PDB file of C-alpha atoms in Angstrom:
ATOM      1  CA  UNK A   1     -45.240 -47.820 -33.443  1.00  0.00           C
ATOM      2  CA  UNK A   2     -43.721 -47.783 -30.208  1.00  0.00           C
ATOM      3  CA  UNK A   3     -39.884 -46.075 -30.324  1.00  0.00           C
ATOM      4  CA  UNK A   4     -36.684 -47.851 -29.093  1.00  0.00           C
ATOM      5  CA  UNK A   5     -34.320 -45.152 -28.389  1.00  0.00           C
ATOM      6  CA  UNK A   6     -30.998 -47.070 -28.854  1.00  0.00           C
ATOM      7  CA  UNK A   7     -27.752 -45.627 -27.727  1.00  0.00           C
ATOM      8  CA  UNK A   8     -24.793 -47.579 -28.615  1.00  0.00           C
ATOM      9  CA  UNK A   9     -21.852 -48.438 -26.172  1.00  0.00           C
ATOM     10  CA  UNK A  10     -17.970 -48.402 -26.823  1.00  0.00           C
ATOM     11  CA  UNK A  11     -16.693 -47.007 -23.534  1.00  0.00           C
ATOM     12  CA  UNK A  12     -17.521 -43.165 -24.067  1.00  0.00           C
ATOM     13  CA  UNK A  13     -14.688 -43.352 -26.418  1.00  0.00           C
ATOM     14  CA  UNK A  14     -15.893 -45.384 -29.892  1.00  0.00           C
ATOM     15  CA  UNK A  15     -18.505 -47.362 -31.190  1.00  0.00           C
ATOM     16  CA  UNK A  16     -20.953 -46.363 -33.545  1.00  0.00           C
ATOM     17  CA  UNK A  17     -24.920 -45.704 -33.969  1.00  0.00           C
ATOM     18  CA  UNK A  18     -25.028 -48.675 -36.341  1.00  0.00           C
ATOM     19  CA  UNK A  19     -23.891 -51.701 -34.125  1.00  0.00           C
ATOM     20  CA  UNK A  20     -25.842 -53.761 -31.816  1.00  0.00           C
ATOM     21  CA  UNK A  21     -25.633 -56.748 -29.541  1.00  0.00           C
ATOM     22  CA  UNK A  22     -28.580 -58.075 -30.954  1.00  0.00           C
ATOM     23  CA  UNK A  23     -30.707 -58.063 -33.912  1.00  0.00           C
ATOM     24  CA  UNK A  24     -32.379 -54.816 -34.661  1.00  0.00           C
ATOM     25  CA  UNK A  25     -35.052 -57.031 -36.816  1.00  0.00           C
ATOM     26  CA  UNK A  26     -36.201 -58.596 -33.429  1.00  0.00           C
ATOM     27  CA  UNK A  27     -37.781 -55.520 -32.608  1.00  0.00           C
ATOM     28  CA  UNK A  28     -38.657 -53.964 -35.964  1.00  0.00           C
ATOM     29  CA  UNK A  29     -40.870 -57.361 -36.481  1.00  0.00           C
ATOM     30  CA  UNK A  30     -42.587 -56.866 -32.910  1.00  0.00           C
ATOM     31  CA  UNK A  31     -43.951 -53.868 -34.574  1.00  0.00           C
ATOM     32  CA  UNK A  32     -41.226 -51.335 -32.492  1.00  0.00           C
ATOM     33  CA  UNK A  33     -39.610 -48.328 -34.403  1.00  0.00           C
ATOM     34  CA  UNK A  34     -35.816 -48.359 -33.531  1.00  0.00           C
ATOM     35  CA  UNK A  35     -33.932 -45.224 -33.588  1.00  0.00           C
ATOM     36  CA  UNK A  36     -30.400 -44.845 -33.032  1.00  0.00           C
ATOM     37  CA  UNK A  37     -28.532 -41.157 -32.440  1.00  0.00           C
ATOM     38  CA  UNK A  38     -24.747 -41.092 -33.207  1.00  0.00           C
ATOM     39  CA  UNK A  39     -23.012 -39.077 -30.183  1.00  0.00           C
ATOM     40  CA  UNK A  40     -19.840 -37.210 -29.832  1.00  0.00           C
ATOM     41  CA  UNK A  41     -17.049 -39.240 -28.049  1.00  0.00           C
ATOM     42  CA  UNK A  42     -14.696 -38.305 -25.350  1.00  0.00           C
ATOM     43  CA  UNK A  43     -12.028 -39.763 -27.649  1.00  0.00           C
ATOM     44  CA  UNK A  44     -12.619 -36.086 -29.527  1.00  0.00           C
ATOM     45  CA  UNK A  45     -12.827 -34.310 -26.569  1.00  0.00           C
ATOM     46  CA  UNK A  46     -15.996 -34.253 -26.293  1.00  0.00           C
ATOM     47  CA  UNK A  47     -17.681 -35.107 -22.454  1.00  0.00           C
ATOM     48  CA  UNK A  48     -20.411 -37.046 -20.796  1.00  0.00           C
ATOM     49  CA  UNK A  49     -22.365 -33.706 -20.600  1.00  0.00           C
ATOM     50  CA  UNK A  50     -22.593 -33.139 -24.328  1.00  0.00           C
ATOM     51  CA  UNK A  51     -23.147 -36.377 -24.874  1.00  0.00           C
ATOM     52  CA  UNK A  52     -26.541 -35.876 -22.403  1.00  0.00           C
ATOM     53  CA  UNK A  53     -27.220 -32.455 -24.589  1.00  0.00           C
ATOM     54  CA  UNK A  54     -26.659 -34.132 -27.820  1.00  0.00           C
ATOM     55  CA  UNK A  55     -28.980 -37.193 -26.656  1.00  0.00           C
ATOM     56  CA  UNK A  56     -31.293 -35.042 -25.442  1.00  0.00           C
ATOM     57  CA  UNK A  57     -31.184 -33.009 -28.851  1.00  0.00           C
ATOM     58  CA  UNK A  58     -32.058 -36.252 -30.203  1.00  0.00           C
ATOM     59  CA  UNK A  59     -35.339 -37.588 -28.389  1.00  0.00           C
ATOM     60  CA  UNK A  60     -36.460 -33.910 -29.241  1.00  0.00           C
ATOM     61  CA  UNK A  61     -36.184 -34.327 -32.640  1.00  0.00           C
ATOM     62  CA  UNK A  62     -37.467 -38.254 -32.788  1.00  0.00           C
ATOM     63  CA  UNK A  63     -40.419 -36.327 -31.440  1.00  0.00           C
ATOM     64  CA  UNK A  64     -40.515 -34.027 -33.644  1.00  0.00           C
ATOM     65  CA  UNK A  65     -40.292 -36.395 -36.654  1.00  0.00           C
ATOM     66  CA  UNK A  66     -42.670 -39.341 -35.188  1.00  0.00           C
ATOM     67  CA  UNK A  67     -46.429 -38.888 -36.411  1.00  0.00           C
ATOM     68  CA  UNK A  68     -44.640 -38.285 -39.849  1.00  0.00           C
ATOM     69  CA  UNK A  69     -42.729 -41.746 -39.902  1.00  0.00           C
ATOM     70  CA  UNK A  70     -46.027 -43.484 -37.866  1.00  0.00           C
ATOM     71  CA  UNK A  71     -44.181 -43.753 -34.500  1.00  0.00           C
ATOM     72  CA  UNK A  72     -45.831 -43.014 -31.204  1.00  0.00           C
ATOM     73  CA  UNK A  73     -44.041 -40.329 -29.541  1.00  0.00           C
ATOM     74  CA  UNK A  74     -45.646 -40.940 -26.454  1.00  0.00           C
ATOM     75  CA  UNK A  75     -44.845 -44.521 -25.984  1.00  0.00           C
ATOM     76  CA  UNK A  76     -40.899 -44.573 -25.858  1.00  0.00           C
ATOM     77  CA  UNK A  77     -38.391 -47.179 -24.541  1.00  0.00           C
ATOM     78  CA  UNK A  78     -34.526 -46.036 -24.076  1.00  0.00           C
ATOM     79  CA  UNK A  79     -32.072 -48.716 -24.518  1.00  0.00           C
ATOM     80  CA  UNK A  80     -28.678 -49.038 -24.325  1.00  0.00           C
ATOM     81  CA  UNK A  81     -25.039 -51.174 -23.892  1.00  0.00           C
ATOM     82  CA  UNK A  82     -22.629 -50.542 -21.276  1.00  0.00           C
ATOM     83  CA  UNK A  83     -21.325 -47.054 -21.813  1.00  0.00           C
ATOM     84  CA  UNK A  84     -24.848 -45.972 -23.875  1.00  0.00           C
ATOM     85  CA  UNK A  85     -27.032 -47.826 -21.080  1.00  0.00           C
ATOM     86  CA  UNK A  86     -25.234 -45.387 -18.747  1.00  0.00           C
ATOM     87  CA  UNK A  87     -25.902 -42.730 -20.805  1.00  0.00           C
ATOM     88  CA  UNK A  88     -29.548 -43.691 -21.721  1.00  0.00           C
ATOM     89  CA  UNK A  89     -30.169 -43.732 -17.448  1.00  0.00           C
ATOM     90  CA  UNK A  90     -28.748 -40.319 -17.311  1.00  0.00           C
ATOM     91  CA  UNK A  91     -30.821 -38.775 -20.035  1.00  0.00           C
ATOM     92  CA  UNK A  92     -34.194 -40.723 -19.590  1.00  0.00           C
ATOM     93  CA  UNK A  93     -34.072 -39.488 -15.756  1.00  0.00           C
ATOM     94  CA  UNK A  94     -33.105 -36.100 -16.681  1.00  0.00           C
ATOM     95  CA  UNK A  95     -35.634 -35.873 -19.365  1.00  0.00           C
ATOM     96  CA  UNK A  96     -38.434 -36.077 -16.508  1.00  0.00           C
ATOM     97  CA  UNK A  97     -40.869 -37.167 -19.601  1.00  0.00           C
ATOM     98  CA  UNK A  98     -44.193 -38.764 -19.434  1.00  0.00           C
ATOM     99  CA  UNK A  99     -42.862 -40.355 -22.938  1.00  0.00           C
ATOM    100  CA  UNK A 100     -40.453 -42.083 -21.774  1.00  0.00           C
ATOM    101  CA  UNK A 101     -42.106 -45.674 -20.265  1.00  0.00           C
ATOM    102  CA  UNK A 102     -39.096 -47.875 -19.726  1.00  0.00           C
ATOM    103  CA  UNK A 103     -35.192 -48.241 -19.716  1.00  0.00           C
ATOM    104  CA  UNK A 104     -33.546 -51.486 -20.439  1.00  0.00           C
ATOM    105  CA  UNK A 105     -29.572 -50.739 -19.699  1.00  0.00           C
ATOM    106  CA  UNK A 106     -27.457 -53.923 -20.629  1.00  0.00           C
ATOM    107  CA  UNK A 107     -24.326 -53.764 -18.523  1.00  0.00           C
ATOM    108  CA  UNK A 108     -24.004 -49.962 -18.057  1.00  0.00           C
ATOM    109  CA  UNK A 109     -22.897 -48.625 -15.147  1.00  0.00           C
ATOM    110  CA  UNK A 110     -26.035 -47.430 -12.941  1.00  0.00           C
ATOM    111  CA  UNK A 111     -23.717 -46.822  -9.758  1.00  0.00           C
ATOM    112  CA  UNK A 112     -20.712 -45.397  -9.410  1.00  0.00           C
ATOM    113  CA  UNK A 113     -19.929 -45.866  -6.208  1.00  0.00           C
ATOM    114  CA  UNK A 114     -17.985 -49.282  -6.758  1.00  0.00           C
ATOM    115  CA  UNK A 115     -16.242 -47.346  -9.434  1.00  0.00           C
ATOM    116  CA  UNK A 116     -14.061 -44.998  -6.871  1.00  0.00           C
TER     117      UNK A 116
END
């Protein structure tokens, strides 16, 4: 099965692997694996760079782990909501993998230069 690689949103600061703006079933009855990595938060100190290294830990693993659960590890789709569609950008273009096919961000923030 193709993988969704989910990362949730809440700001850098909260939110959890678990919650979605949509239903997770829409995908898993497309025939779509969905896989979604919990992340350390900047609320704990943590920063947007370890986030990248933990998410990047993550795909790794997923990888690791596919044939075993019947995903395709070769076919994968990062996804993610505001804050984790930023950081699903940043880590699908730093990953530089043939893997990775697609990114769907739903309001992230892809440039920062209205942010100043």
């Amino acid at each position: 099965a193709p993988i969704i690689f989910y990362v949730h949103g809440g700001g850098w600061a909260a939110g959890d692997k678990s919650k979605t703006c949509f239903s997770i079933g829409y995908w898993l009855n497309r025939g779509y694996a969905f896989v979604s990595p919990q992340y350390s938060l900047v609320s704990y100190g943590y920063t947007v760079w370890d986030m990248m290294a933990e998410l990047k830990a993550a795909f790794d693993f997923v990888k690791d782990i596919a044939e075993e659960y019947g995903m395709d590890s070769g076919n994968v789709v990062f996804m993610g909501e505001s804050a984790g569609g930023h950081l699903s950008s940043l880590v699908a273009y730093a990953l530089h993998d043939s893997a990775i096919k697609g990114l769907v961000v739903m309001y992230g923030f892809p440039d920062w230069v209205y942010y100043k």
